[in-house]
Short mmCIF file of C-alpha atoms in Angstrom, two decimals:
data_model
loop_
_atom_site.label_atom_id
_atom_site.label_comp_id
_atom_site.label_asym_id
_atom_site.label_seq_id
_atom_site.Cartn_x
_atom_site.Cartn_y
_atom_site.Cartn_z
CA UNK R 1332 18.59 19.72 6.24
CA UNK R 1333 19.88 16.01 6.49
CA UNK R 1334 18.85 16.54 10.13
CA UNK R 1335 15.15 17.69 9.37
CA UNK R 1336 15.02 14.42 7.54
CA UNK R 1337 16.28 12.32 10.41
CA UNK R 1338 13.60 13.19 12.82
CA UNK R 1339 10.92 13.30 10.46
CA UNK R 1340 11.93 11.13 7.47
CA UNK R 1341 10.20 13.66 5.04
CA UNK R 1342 12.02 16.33 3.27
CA UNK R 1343 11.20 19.58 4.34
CA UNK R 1344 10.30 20.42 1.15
CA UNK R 1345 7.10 17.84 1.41
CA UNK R 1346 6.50 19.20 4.60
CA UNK R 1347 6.25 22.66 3.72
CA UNK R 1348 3.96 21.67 1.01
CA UNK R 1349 1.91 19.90 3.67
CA UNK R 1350 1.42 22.70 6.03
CA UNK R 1351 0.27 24.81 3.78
CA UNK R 1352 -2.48 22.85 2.20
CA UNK R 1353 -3.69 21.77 5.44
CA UNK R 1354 -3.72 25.74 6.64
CA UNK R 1355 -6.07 26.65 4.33
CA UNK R 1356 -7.90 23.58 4.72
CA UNK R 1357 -11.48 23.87 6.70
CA UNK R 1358 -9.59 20.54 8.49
CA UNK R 1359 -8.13 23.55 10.49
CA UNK R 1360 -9.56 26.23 12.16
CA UNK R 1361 -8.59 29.03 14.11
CA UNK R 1362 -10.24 29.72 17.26
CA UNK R 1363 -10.19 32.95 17.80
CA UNK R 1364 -12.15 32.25 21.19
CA UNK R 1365 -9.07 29.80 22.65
CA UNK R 1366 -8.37 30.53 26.24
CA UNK R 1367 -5.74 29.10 28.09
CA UNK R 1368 -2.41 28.25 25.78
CA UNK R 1369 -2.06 29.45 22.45
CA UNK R 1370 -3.77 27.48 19.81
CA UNK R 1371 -0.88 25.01 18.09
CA UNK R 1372 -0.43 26.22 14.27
CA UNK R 1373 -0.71 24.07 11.34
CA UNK R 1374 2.96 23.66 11.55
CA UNK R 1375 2.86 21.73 14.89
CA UNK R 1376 0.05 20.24 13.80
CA UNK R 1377 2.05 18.66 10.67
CA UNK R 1378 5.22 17.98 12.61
CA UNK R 1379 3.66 16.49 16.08
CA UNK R 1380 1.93 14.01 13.37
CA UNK R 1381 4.98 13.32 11.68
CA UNK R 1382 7.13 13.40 14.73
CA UNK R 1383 4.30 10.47 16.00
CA UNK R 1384 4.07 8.33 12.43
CA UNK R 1385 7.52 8.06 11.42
CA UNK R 1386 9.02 7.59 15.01
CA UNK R 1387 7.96 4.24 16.65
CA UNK R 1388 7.04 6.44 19.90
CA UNK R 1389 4.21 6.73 22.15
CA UNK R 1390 1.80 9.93 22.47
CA UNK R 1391 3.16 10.25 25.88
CA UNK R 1392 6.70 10.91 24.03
CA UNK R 1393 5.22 13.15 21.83
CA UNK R 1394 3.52 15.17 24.27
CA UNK R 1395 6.36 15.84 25.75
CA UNK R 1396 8.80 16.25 22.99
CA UNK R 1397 6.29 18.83 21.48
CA UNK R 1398 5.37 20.69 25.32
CA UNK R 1399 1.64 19.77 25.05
CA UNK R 1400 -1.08 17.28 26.53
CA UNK R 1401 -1.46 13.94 25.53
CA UNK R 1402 -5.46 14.86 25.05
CA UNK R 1403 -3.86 17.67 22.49
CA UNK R 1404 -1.61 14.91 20.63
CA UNK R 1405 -4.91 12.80 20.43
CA UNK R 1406 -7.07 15.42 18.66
CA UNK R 1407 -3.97 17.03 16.61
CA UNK R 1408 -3.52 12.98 15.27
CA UNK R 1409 -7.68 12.55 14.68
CA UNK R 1410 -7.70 16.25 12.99
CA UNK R 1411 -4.60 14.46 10.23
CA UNK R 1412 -6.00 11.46 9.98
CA UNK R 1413 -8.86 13.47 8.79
CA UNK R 1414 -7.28 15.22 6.71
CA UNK R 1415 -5.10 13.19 4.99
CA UNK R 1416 -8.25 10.44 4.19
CA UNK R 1417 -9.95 13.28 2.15
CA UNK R 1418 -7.10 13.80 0.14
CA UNK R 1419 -7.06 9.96 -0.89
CA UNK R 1420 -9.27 10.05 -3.78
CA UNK R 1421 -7.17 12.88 -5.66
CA UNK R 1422 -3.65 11.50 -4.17
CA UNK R 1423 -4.10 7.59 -4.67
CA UNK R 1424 -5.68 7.12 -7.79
CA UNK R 1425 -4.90 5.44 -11.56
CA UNK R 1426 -3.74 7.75 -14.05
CA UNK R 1427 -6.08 8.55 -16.56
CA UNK R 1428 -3.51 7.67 -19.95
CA UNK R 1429 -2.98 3.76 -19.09
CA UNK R 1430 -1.38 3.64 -22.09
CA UNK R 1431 1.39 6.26 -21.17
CA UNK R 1432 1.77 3.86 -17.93
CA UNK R 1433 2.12 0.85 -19.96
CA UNK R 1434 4.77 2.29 -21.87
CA UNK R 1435 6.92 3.46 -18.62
CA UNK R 1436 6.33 -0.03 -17.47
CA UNK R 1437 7.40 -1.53 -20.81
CA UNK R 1438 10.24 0.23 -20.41
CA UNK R 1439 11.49 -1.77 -17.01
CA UNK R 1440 12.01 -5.33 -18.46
CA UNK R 1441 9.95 -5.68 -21.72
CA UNK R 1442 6.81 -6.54 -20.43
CA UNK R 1443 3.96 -5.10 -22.73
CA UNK R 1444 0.78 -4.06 -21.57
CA UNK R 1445 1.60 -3.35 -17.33
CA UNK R 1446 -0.88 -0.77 -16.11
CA UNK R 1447 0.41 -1.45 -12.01
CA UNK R 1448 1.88 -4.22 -9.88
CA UNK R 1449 -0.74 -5.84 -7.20
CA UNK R 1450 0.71 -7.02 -3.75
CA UNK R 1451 0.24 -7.25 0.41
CA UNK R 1452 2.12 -6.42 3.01
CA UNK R 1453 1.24 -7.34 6.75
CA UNK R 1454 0.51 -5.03 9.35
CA UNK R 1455 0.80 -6.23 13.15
CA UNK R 1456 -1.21 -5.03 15.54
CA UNK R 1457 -3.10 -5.03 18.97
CA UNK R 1458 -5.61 -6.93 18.66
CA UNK R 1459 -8.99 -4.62 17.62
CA UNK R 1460 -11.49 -4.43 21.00
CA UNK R 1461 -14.35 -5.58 19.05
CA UNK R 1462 -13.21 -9.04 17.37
CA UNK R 1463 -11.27 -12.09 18.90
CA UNK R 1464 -7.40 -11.87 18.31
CA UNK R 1465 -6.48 -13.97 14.77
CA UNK R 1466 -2.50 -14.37 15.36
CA UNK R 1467 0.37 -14.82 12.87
CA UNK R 1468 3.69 -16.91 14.13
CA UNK R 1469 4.81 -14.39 15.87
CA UNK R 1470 1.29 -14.52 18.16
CA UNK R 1471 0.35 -10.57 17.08
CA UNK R 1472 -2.59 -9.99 15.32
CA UNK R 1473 -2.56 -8.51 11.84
CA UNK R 1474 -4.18 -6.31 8.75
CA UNK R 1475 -2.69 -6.78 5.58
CA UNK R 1476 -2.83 -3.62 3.17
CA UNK R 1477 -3.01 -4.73 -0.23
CA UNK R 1478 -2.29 -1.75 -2.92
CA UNK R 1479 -0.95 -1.43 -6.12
CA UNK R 1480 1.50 0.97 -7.27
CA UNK R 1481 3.15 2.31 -10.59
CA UNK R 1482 6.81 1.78 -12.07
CA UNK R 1483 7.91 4.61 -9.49
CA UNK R 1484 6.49 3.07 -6.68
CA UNK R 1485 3.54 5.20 -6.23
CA UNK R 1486 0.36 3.90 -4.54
CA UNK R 1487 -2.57 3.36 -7.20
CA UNK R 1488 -5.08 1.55 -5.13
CA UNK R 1489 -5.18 0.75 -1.11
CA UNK R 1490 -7.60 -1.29 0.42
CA UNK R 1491 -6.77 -2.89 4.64
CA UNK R 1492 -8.35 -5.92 4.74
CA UNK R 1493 -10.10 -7.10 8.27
CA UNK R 1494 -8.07 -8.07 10.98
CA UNK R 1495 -6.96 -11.48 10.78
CA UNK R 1496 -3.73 -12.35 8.65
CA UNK R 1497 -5.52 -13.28 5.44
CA UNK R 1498 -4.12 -14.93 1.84
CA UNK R 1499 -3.57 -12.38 -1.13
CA UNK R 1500 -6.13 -14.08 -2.78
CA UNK R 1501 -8.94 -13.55 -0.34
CA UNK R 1502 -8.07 -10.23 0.79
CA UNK R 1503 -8.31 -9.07 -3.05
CA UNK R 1504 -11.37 -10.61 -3.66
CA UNK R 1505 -12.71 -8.72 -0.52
CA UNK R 1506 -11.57 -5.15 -2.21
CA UNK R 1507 -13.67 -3.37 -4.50
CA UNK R 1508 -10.71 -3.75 -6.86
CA UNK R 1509 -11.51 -7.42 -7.92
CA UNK R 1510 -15.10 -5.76 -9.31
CA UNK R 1511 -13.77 -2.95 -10.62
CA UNK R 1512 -10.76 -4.16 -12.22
CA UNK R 1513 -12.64 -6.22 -15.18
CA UNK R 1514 -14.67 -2.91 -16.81
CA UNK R 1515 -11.83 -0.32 -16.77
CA UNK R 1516 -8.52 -2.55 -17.23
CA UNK R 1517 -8.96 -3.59 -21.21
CA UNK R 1518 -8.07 -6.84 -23.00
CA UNK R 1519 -4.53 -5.76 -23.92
CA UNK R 1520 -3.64 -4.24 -20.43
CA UNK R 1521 -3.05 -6.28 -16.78
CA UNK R 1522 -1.45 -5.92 -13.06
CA UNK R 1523 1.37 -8.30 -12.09
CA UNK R 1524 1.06 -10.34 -8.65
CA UNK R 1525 2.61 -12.99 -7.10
CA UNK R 1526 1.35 -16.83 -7.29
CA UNK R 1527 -0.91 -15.50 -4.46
CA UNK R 1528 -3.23 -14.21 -6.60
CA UNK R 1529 -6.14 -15.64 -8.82
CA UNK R 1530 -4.45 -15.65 -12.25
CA UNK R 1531 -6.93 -13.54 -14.49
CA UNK R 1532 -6.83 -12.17 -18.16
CA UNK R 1533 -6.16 -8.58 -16.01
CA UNK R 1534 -4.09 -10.20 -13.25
CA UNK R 1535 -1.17 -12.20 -14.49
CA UNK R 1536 0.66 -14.09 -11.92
CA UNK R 1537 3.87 -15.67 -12.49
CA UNK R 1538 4.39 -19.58 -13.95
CA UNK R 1539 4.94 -22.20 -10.74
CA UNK R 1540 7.69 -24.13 -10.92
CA UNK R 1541 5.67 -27.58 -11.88
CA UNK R 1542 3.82 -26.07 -14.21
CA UNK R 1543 4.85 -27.49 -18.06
CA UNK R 1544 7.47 -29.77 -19.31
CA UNK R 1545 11.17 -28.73 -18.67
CA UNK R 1546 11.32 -27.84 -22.48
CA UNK R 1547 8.87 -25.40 -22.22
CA UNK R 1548 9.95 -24.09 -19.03
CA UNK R 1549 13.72 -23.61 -20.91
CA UNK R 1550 12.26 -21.62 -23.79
CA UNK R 1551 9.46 -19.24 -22.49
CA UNK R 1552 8.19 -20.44 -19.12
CA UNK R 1553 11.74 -18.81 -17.65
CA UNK R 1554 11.66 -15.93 -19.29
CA UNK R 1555 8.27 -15.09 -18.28
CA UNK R 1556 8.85 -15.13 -15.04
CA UNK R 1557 11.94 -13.11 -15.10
CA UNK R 1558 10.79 -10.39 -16.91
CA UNK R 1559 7.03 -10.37 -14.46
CA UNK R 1560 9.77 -10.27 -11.41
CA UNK R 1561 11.66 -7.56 -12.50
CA UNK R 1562 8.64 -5.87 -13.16
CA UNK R 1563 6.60 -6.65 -10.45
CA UNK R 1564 9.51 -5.84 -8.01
CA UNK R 1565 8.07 -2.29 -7.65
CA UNK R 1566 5.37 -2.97 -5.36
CA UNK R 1567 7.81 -4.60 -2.87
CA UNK R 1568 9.75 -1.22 -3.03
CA UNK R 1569 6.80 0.82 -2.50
CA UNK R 1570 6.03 -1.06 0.70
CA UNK R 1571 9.55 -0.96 1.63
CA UNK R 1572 9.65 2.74 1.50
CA UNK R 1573 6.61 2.64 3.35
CA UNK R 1574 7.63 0.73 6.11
CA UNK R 1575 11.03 2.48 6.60
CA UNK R 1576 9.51 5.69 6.11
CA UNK R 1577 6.85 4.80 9.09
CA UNK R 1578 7.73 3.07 11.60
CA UNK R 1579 4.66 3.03 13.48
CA UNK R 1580 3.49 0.40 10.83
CA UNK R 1581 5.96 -2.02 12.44
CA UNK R 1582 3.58 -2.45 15.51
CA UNK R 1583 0.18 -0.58 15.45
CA UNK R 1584 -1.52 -0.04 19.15
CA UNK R 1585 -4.90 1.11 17.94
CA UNK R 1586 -8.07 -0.19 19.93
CA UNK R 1587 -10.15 -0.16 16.85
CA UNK R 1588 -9.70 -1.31 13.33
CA UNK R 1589 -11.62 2.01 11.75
CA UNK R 1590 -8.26 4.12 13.52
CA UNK R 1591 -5.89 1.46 12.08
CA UNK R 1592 -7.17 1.80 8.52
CA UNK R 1593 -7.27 5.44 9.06
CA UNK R 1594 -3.74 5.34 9.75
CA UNK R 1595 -2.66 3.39 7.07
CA UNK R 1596 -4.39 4.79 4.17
CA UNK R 1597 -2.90 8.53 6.33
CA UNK R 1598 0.50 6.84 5.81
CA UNK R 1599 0.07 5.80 2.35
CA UNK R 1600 -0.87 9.38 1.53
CA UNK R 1601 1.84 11.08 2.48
CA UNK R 1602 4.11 8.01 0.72
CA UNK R 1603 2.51 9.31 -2.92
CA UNK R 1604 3.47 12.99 -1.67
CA UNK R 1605 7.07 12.06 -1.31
CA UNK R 1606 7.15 10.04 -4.16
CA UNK R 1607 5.57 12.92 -6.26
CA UNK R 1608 8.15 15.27 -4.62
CA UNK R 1609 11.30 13.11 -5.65
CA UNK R 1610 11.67 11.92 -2.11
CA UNK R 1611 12.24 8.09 -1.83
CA UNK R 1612 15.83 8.17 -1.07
CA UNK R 1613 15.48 5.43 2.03
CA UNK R 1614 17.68 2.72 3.08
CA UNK R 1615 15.55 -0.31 2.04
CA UNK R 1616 15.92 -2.37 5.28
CA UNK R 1617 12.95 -5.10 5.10
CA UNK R 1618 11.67 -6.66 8.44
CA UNK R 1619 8.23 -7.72 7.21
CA UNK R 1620 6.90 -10.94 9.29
CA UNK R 1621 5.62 -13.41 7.71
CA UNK R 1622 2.15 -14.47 8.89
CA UNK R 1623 0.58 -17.69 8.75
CA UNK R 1624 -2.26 -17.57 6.42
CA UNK R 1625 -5.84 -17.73 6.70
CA UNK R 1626 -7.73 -20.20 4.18
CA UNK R 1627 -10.87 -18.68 2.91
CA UNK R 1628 -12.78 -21.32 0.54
CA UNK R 1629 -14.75 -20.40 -2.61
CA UNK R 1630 -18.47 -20.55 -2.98
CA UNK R 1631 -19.32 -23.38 -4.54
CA UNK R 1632 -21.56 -21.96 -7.27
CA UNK R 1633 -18.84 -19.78 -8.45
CA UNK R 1634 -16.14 -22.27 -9.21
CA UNK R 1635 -17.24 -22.70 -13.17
CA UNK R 1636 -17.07 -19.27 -13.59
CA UNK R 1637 -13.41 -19.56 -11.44
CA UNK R 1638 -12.23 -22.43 -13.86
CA UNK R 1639 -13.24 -19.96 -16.97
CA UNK R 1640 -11.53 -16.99 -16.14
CA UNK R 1641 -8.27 -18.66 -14.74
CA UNK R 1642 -8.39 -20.44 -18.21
CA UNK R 1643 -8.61 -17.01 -19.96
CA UNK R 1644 -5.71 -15.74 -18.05
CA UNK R 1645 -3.93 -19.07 -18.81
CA UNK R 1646 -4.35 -18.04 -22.43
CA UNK R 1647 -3.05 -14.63 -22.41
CA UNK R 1648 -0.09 -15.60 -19.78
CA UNK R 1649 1.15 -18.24 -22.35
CA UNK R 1650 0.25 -16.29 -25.60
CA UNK R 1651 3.02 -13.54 -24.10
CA UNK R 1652 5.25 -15.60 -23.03
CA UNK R 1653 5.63 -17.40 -26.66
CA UNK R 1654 5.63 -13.58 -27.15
CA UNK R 1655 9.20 -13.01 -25.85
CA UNK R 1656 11.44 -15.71 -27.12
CA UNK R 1657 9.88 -15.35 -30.85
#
């Protein structure tokens, strides 16, 4: 019902879905030994989680919303956060036809050869009780997820960088995706990202506006770029959905960073269920801050082997962008 998706900005359909898997899950048990109250069932479990991610609430307003203790609303959220992290490596993963992908992609604006779109979004937060408080403007401190998602907006790859508001660029180099990507992403496919990111034959990053002559810029430069932000669009919807869908991402009040990233990656989870399920019709408010950046420098020794592969990508950027005004 429209009001079932008010309260818990999931479709019942997703939910149901939900509670059932995690029933017969060994993530929870029946106690057949339980004294006191009845044992909650997996469908409080599901919706007191929900109720708590989706709602920018307290566990003190869960607790009572739901008739239980706050130590209960602790362990039910622990128990799904759980639960939701072992589901990551089947539920956030590449597909394994990249060509198929490409082809969907191809599809949006013309762009040959997209296998996902590569951006950050960041994530205030208390500041962790281990590490000194790295503020953005607004004087909160931060994690920025990075992830990359497909032409319907669903989550790929997730990594939460440390806590501190850090530049695209270092936060990716920090992920095992910067490794990884080289050996599985071949020569004809790439990601998209923003001028944020280190422009590689496997990461292509938009022209800046004084790069090339005017000429150029008039009969391929332009066109480039319009056809990589049309396409690359998708990963700004996927974090918008995310963000509207949970609004406990607007402000996290976790003590430590391990429950943070827990959260997240939980939250990201459930985003690829309801995108496999049909389920991304959100209004797409935006209220993202914008975070002063951290400046993380190179190693020297690597900076010939920078120069190299930003050339490469130089290469391939320009040979498609010839590409679509021939």
């Amino acid at each position: 019902s429209n009001q079932f998706f008010e309260d818990f900005r999931v479709r019942r359909s997703v939910v149901v879905s939900l509670i059932k898997r995690y029933a017969r899950s060994s993530f929870y048990t029946v106690n057949f030994s339980h004294g006191g109250l009845p044992q909650k069932s997996p469908e409080e479990h599901i919706l007191c989680f929900l109720w708590y991610a989706t709602n920018k609430v307290c566990i003190k307003d869960v607790a009572i919303r739901f008739c239980i203790s706050e130590s209960t609303v602790h362990g039910i959220v622990e128990k799904l956060l759980d639960y939701l992290c072992s589901l990551l490596p089947r539920k956030i993963c590449f597909p394994e036809d990249l060509d198929l992908l490409a082809d969907d992609f191809e599809q949006l604006s013309g762009f040959p050869g997209v296998v996902g779109c590569i951006g950050g979004t960041c994530i205030n937060t208390r500041s962790p009780a281990h590490v000194l408080k790295s503020s953005n403007q607004q004087s909160f401190a931060s994690v920025r997820l990075q992830a990359v998602c497909d032409n319907k907006c669903r989550f790929m790859d997730v990594f939460v960088g440390p806590p501190g508001d850090l530049e695209s660029e270092s936060v990716f180099l920090a992920s095992p995706l910067a490794e990884e990507l080289p050996y599985w992403c071949p020569d004809k496919n790439h990601l998209l990202g923003d001028e944020g990111y280190p422009l590689r034959e496997y990461l292509l990053t938009p022209y800046s506006s004084g790069q090339g002559s005017k000429d150029l810029a008039e009969q391929y430069e332009l066109v480039f770029n319009e056809r990589h932000e049309k396409t690359r669009a998708k990963i700004d919807n996927a974090f918008r959905l995310l963000r509207q869908r949970f609004k406990q991402l607007h402000f996290l009040e976790f003590v430590t960073a391990s429950k943070m990233r827990r959260f997240i990656m939980a939250c990201c989870v459930v985003h690829n269920m309801c995108v496999e399920a049909g389920d991304v019709e959100l209004e797409l408010e935006w209220t993202e801050a914008n975070g002063d950046h951290v400046t993380v420098c190179n190693e020297s020794d690597a900076e010939a082997e920078e120069k190299d592969e930003r050339e490469l990508g130089s290469l391939k950027r320009e040979r498609l962008a010839k590409s679509f005004v021939t």
